[in-house]
PDB file of C-alpha atoms in Angstrom:
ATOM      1  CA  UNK A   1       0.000   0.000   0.000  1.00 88.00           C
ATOM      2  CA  UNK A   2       1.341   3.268  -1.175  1.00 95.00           C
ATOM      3  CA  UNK A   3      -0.983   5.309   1.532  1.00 98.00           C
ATOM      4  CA  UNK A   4      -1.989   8.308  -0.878  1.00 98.00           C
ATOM      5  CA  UNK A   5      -4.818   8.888   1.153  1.00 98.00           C
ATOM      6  CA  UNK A   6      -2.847   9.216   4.133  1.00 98.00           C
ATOM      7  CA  UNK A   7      -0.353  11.591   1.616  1.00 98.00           C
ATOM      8  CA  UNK A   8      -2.820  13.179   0.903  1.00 98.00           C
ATOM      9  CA  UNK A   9      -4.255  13.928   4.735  1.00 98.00           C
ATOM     10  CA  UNK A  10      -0.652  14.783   5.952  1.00 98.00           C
ATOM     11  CA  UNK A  11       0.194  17.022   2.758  1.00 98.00           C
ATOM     12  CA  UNK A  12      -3.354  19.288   4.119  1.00 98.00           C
ATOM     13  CA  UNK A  13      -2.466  19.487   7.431  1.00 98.00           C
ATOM     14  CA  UNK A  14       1.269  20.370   7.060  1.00 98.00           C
ATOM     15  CA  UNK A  15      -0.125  22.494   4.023  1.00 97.00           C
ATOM     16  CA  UNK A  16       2.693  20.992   1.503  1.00 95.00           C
ATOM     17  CA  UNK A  17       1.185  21.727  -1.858  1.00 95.00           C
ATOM     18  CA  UNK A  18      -1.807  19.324  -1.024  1.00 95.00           C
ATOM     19  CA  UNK A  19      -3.827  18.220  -4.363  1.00 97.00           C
ATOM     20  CA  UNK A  20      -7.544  16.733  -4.465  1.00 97.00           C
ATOM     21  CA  UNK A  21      -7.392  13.309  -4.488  1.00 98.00           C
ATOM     22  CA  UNK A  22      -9.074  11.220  -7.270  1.00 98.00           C
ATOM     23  CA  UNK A  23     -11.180   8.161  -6.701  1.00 97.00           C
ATOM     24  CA  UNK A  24     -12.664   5.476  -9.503  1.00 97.00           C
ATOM     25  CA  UNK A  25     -14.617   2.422  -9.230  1.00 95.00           C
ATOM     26  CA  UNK A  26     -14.876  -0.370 -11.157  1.00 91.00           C
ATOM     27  CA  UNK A  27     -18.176   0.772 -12.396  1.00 91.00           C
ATOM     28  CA  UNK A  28     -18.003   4.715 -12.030  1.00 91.00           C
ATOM     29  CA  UNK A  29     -15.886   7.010 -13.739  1.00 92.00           C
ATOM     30  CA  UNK A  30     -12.733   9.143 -12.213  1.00 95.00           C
ATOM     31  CA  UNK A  31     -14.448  11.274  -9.456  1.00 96.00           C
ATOM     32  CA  UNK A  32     -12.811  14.279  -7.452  1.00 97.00           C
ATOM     33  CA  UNK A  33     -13.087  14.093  -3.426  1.00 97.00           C
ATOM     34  CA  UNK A  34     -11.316  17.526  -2.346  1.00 97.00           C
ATOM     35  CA  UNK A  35      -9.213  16.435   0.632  1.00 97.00           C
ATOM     36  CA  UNK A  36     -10.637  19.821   2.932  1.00 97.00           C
ATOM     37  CA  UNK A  37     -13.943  17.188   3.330  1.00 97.00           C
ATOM     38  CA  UNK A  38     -12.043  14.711   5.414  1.00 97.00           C
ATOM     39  CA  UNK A  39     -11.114  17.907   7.737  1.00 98.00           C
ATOM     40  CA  UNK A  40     -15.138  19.078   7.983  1.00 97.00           C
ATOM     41  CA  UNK A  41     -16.399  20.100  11.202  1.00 97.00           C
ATOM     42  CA  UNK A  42     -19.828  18.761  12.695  1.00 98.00           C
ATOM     43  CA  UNK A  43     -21.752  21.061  11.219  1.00 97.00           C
ATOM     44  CA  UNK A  44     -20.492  20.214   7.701  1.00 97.00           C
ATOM     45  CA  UNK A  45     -21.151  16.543   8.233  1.00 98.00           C
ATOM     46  CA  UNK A  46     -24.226  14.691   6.083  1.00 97.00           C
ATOM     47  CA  UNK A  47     -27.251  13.758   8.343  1.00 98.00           C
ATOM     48  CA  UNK A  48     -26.477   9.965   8.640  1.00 98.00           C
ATOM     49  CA  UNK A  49     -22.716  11.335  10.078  1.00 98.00           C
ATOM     50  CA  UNK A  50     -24.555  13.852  12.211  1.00 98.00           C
ATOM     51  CA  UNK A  51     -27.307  11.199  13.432  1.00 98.00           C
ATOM     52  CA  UNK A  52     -24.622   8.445  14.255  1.00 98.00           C
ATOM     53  CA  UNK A  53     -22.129  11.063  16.529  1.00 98.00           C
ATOM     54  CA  UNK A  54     -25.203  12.017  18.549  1.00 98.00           C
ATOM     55  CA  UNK A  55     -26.500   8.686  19.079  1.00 98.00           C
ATOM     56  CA  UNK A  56     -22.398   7.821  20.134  1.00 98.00           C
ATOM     57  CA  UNK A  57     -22.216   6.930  23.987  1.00 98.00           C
ATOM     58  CA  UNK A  58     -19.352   5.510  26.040  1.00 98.00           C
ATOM     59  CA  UNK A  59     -16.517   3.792  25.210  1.00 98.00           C
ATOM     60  CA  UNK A  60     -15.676   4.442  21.566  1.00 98.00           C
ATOM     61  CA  UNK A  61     -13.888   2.622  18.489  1.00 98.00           C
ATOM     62  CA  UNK A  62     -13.628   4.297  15.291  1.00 98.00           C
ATOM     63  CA  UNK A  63     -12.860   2.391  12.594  1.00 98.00           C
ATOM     64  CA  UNK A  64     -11.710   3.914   9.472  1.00 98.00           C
ATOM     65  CA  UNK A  65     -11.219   7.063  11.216  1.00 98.00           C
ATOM     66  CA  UNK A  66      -8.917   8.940   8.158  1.00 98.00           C
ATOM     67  CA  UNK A  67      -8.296  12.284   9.637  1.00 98.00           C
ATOM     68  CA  UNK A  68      -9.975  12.050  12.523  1.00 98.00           C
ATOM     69  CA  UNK A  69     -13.131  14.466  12.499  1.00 98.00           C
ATOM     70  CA  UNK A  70     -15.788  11.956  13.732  1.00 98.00           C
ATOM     71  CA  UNK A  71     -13.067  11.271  16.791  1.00 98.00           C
ATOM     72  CA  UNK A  72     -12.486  14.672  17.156  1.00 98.00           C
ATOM     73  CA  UNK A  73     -16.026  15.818  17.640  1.00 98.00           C
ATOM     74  CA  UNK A  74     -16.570  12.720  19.975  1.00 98.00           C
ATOM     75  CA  UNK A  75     -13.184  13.221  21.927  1.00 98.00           C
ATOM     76  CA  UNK A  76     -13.207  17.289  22.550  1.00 98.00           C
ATOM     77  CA  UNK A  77     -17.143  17.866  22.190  1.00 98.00           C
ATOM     78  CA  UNK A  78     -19.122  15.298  23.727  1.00 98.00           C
ATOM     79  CA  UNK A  79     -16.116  14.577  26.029  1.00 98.00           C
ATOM     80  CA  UNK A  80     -15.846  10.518  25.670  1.00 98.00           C
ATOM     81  CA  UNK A  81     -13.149   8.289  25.076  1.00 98.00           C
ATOM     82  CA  UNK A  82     -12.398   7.790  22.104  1.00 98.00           C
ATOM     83  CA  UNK A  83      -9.829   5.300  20.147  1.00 98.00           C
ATOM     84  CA  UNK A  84      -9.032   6.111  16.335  1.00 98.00           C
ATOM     85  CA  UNK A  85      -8.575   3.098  13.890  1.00 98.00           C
ATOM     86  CA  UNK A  86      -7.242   3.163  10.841  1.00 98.00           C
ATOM     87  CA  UNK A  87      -5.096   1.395   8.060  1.00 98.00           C
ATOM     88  CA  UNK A  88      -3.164   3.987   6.585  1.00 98.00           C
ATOM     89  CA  UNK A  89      -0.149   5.350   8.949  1.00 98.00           C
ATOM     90  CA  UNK A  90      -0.139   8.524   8.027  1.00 98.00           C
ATOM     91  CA  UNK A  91      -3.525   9.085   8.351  1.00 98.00           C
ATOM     92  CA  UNK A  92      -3.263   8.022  11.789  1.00 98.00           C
ATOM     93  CA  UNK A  93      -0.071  10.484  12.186  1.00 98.00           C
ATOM     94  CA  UNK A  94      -2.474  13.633  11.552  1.00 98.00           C
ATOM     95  CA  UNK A  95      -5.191  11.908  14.296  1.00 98.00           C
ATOM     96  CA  UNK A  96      -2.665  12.214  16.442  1.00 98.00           C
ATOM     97  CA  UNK A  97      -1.410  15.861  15.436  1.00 98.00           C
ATOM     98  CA  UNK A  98      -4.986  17.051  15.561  1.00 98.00           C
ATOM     99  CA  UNK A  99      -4.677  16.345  18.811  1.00 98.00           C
ATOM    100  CA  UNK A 100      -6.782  12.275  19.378  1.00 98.00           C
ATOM    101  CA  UNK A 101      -5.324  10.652  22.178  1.00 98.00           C
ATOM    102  CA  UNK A 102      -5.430   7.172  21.215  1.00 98.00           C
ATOM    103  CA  UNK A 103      -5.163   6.398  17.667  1.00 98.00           C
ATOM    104  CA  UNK A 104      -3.533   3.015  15.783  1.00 98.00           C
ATOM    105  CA  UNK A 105      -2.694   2.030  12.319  1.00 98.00           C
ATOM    106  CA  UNK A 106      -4.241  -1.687  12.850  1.00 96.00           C
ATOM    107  CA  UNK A 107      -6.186  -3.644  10.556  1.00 96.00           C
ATOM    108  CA  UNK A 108      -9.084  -3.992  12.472  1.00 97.00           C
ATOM    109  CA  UNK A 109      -8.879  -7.684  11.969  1.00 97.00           C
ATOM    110  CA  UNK A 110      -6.011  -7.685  13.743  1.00 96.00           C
ATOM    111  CA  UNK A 111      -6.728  -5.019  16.607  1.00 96.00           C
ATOM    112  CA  UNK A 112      -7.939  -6.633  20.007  1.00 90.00           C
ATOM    113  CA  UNK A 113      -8.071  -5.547  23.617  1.00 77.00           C
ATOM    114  CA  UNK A 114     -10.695  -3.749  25.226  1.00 91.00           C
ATOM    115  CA  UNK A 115     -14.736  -3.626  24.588  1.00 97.00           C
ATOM    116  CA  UNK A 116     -16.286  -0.716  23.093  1.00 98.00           C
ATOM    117  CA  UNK A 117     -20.031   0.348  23.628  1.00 98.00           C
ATOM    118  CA  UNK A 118     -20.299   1.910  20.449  1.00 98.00           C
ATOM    119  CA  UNK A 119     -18.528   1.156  16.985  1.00 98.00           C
ATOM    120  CA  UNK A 120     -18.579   3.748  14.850  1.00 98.00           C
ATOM    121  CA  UNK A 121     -18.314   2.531  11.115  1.00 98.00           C
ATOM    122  CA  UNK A 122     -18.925   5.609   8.796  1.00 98.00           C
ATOM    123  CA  UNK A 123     -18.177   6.945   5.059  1.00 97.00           C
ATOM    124  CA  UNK A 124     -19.995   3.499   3.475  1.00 97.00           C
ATOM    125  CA  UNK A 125     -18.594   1.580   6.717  1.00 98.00           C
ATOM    126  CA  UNK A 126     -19.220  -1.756   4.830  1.00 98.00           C
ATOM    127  CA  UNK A 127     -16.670  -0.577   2.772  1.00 98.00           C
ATOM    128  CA  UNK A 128     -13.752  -2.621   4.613  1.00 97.00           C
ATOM    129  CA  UNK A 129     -15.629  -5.888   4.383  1.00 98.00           C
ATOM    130  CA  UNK A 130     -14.758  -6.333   1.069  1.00 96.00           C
ATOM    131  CA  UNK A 131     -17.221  -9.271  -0.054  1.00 96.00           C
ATOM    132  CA  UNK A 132     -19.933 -11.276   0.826  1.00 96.00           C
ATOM    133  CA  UNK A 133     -17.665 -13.839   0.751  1.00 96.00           C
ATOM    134  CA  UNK A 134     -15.382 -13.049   3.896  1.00 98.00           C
ATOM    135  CA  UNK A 135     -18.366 -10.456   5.548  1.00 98.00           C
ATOM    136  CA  UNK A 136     -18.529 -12.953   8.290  1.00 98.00           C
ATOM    137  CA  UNK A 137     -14.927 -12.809   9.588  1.00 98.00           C
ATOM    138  CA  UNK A 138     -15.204  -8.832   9.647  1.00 98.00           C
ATOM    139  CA  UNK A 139     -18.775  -8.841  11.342  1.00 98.00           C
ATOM    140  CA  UNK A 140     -17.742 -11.770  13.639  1.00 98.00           C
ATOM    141  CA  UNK A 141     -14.305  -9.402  14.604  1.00 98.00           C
ATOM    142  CA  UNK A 142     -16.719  -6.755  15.430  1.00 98.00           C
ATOM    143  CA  UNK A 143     -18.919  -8.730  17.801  1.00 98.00           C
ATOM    144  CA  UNK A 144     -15.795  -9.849  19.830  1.00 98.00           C
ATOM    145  CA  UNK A 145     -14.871  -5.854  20.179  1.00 98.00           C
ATOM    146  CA  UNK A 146     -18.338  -4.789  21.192  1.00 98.00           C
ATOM    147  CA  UNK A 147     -19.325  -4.848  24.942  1.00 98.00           C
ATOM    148  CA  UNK A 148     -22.746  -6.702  26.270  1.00 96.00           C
ATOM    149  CA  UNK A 149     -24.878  -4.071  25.865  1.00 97.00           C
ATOM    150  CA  UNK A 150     -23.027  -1.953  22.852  1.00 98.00           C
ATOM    151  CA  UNK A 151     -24.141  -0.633  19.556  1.00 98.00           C
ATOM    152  CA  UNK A 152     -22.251  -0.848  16.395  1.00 99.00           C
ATOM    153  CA  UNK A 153     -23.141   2.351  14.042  1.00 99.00           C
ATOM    154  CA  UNK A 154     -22.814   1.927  10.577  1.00 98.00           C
ATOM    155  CA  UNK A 155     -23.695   3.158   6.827  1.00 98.00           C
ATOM    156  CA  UNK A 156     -24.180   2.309   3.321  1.00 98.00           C
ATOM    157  CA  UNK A 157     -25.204   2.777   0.041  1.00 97.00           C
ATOM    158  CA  UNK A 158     -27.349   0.525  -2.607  1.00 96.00           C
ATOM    159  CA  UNK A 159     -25.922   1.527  -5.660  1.00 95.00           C
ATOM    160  CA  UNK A 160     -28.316  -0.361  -7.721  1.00 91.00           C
ATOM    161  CA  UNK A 161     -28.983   3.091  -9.216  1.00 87.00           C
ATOM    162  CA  UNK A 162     -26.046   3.222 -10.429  1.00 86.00           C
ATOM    163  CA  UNK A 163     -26.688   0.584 -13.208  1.00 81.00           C
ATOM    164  CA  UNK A 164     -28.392   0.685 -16.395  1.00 71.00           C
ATOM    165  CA  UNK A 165     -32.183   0.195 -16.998  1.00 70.00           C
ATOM    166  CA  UNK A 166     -34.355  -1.452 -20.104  1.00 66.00           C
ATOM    167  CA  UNK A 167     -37.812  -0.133 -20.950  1.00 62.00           C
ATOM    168  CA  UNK A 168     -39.296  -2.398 -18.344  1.00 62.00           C
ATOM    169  CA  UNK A 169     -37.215  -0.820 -15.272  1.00 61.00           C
ATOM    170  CA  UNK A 170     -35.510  -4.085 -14.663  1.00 64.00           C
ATOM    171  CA  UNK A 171     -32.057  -3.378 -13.598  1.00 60.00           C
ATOM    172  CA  UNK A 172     -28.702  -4.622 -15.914  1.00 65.00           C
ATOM    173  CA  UNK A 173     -26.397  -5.896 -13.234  1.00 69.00           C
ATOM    174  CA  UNK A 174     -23.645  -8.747 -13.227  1.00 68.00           C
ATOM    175  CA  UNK A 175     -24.018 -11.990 -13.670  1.00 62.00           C
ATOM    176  CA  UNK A 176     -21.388 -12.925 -11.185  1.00 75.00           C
ATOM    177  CA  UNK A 177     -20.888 -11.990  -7.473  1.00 82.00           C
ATOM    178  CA  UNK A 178     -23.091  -9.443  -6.077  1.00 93.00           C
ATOM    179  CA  UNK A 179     -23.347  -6.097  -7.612  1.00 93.00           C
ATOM    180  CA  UNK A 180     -21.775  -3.891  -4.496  1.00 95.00           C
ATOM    181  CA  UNK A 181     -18.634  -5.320  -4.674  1.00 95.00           C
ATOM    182  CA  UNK A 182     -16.351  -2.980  -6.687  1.00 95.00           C
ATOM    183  CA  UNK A 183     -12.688  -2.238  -6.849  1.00 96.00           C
ATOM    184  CA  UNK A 184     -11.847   0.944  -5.733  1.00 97.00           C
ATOM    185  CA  UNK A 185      -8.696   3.153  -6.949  1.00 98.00           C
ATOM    186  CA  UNK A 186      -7.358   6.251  -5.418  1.00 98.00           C
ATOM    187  CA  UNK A 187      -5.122   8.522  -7.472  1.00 98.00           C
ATOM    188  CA  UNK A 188      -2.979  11.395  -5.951  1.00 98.00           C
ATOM    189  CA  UNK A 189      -0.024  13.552  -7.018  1.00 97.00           C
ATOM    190  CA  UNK A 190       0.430  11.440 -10.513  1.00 97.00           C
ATOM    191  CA  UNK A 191       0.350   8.023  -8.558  1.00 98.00           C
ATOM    192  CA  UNK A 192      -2.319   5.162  -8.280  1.00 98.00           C
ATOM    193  CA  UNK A 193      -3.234   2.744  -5.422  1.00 97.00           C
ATOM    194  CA  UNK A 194      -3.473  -0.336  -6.255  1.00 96.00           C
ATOM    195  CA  UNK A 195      -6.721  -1.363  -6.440  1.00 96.00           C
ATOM    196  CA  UNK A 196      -8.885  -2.574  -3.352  1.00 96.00           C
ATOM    197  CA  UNK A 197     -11.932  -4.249  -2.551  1.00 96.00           C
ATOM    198  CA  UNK A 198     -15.090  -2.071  -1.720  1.00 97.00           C
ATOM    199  CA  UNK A 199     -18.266  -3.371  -0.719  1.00 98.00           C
ATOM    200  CA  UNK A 200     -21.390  -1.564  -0.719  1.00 97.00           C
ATOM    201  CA  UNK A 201     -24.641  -3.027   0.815  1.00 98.00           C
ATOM    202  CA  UNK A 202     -28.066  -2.753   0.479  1.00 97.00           C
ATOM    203  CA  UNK A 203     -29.747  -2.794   3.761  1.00 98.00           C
ATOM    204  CA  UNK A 204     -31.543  -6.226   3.455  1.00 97.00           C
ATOM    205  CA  UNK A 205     -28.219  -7.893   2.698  1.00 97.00           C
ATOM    206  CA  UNK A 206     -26.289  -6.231   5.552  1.00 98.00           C
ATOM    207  CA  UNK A 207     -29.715  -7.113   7.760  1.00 98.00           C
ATOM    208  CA  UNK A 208     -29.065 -10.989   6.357  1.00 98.00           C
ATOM    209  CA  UNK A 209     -25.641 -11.033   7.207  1.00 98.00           C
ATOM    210  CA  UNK A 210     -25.359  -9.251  10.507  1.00 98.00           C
ATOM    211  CA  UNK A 211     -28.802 -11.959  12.086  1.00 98.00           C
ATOM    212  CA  UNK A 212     -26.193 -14.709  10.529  1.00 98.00           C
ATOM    213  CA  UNK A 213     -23.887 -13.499  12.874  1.00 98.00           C
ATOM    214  CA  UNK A 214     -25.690 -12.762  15.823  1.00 98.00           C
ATOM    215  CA  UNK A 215     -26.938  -9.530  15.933  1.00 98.00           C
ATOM    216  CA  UNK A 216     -30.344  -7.698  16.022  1.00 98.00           C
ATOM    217  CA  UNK A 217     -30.308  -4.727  13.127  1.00 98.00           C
ATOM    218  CA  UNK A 218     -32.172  -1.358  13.072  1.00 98.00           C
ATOM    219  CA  UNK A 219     -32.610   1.323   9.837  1.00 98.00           C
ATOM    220  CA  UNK A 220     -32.468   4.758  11.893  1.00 98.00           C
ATOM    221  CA  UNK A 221     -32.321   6.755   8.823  1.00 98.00           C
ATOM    222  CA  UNK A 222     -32.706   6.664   5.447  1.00 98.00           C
ATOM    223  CA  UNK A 223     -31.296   9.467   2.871  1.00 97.00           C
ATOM    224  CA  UNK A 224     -31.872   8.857  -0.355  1.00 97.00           C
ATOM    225  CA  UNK A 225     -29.990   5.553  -1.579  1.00 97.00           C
ATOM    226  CA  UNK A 226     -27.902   5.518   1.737  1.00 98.00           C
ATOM    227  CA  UNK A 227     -28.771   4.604   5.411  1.00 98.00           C
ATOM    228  CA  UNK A 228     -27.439   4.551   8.538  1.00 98.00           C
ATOM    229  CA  UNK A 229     -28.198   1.354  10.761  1.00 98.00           C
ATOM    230  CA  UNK A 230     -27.486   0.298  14.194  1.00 98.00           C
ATOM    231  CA  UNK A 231     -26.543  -3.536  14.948  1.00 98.00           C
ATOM    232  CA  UNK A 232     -26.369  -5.214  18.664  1.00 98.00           C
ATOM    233  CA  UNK A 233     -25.463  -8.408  19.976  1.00 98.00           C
ATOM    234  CA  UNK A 234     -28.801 -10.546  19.845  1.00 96.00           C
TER     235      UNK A 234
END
């Protein structure tokens, strides 16, 4: 892993001719995502973002924390403690800059110790499961970090819009594997990541796969083709 997005995140904070990065899916076309978003304050956040920090309580884990706003607001704001998870070092450099006391660059597969009562998984949290066909290790990992009575918060989108339509409405979509599992590319500065796997979910599969695992599963909002929902041990 070449960390751009982490280049990216340090290059804004230490203001060293920072770019936008670039991100492209397997099924989308090269899209711009201005590197100032990952730095937004509450009030900039989306309403699933805004819904998920309020309903945040306790003992915190947030996974796939990039630069550290959600943490932030948590940490200094609502005053809880707070630990920031994330892949990419660098990223996790500028969460601790910014001032987050406890943040680790940890797969979260491979990240163990305490018990959180809530998990915050936001930005298309299903994102880091990759596939349907390991979703189970990754929702099984998050069961063992959650505490008796804790709440896992997370979002996606069904991006079933995204695909073509015949005169009927039915929906063109592949033949093979399901149709939210893309690979996802990240350009900065002239270079390319090499390509990942990104899952996106619509809420009946997620709701499948999390009762498979032993959780109960909530909706608690729904915006447009995205959602935010809340799992809990069953």
């Amino acid at each position: 892993m070449k960390d751009l997005m982490g280049q990216a995140i340090l290059d804004y904070f230490h203001n060293e001719n920072p770019e936008d990065l670039h991100t492209e899916t397997s099924i989308s076309e090269l899209d711009e995502l201005p590197v100032a978003y990952l730095f937004r304050d509450f009030e900039m956040m989306n309403i699933i973002e805004k819904k998920a920090l309020q309903l945040s309580s306790g003992k915190i884990l947030d996974i796939g924390a990039g630069a550290g706003s959600h943490s932030l607001y948590l940490q200094d704001e609502k005053k809880l403690d707070v630990t920031a998870l994330d892949i990419s070092p660098k990223s996790v450099e500028v969460c601790r800059l910014r001032g987050i006391k406890k943040a680790f660059a940890k797969n979260m597969l491979e990240f163990s110790g305490e018990k959180y009562d809530t998990i915050l998984l936001l930005m298309n949290g299903t994102g880091i499961f990759q596939s349907l066909k390991v979703i189970d290790i990754y929702l099984q990992k998050l069961h063992s970090l959650l505490s008796k009575n804790g709440q896992i918060l997370i979002d996606s989108t069904d991006i079933l819009y995204m695909f073509d339509k015949d005169e009927d409405g039915g929906v063109y979509i592949p033949a093979e594997g399901y149709y939210g599992e893309l690979d996802y590319i990240v350009h900065y500065k002239g270079q390319s990541e090499d390509p990942i796997k990104w899952l996106y979910l619509d809420f009946n599969t997620l709701k499948n796969a999390a009762e498979n695992n032993g959780f109960t599963i909530e909706k608690l909002i729904q915006d447009d083709d995205s959602y935010l929902a809340k799992l809990m041990k069953r």
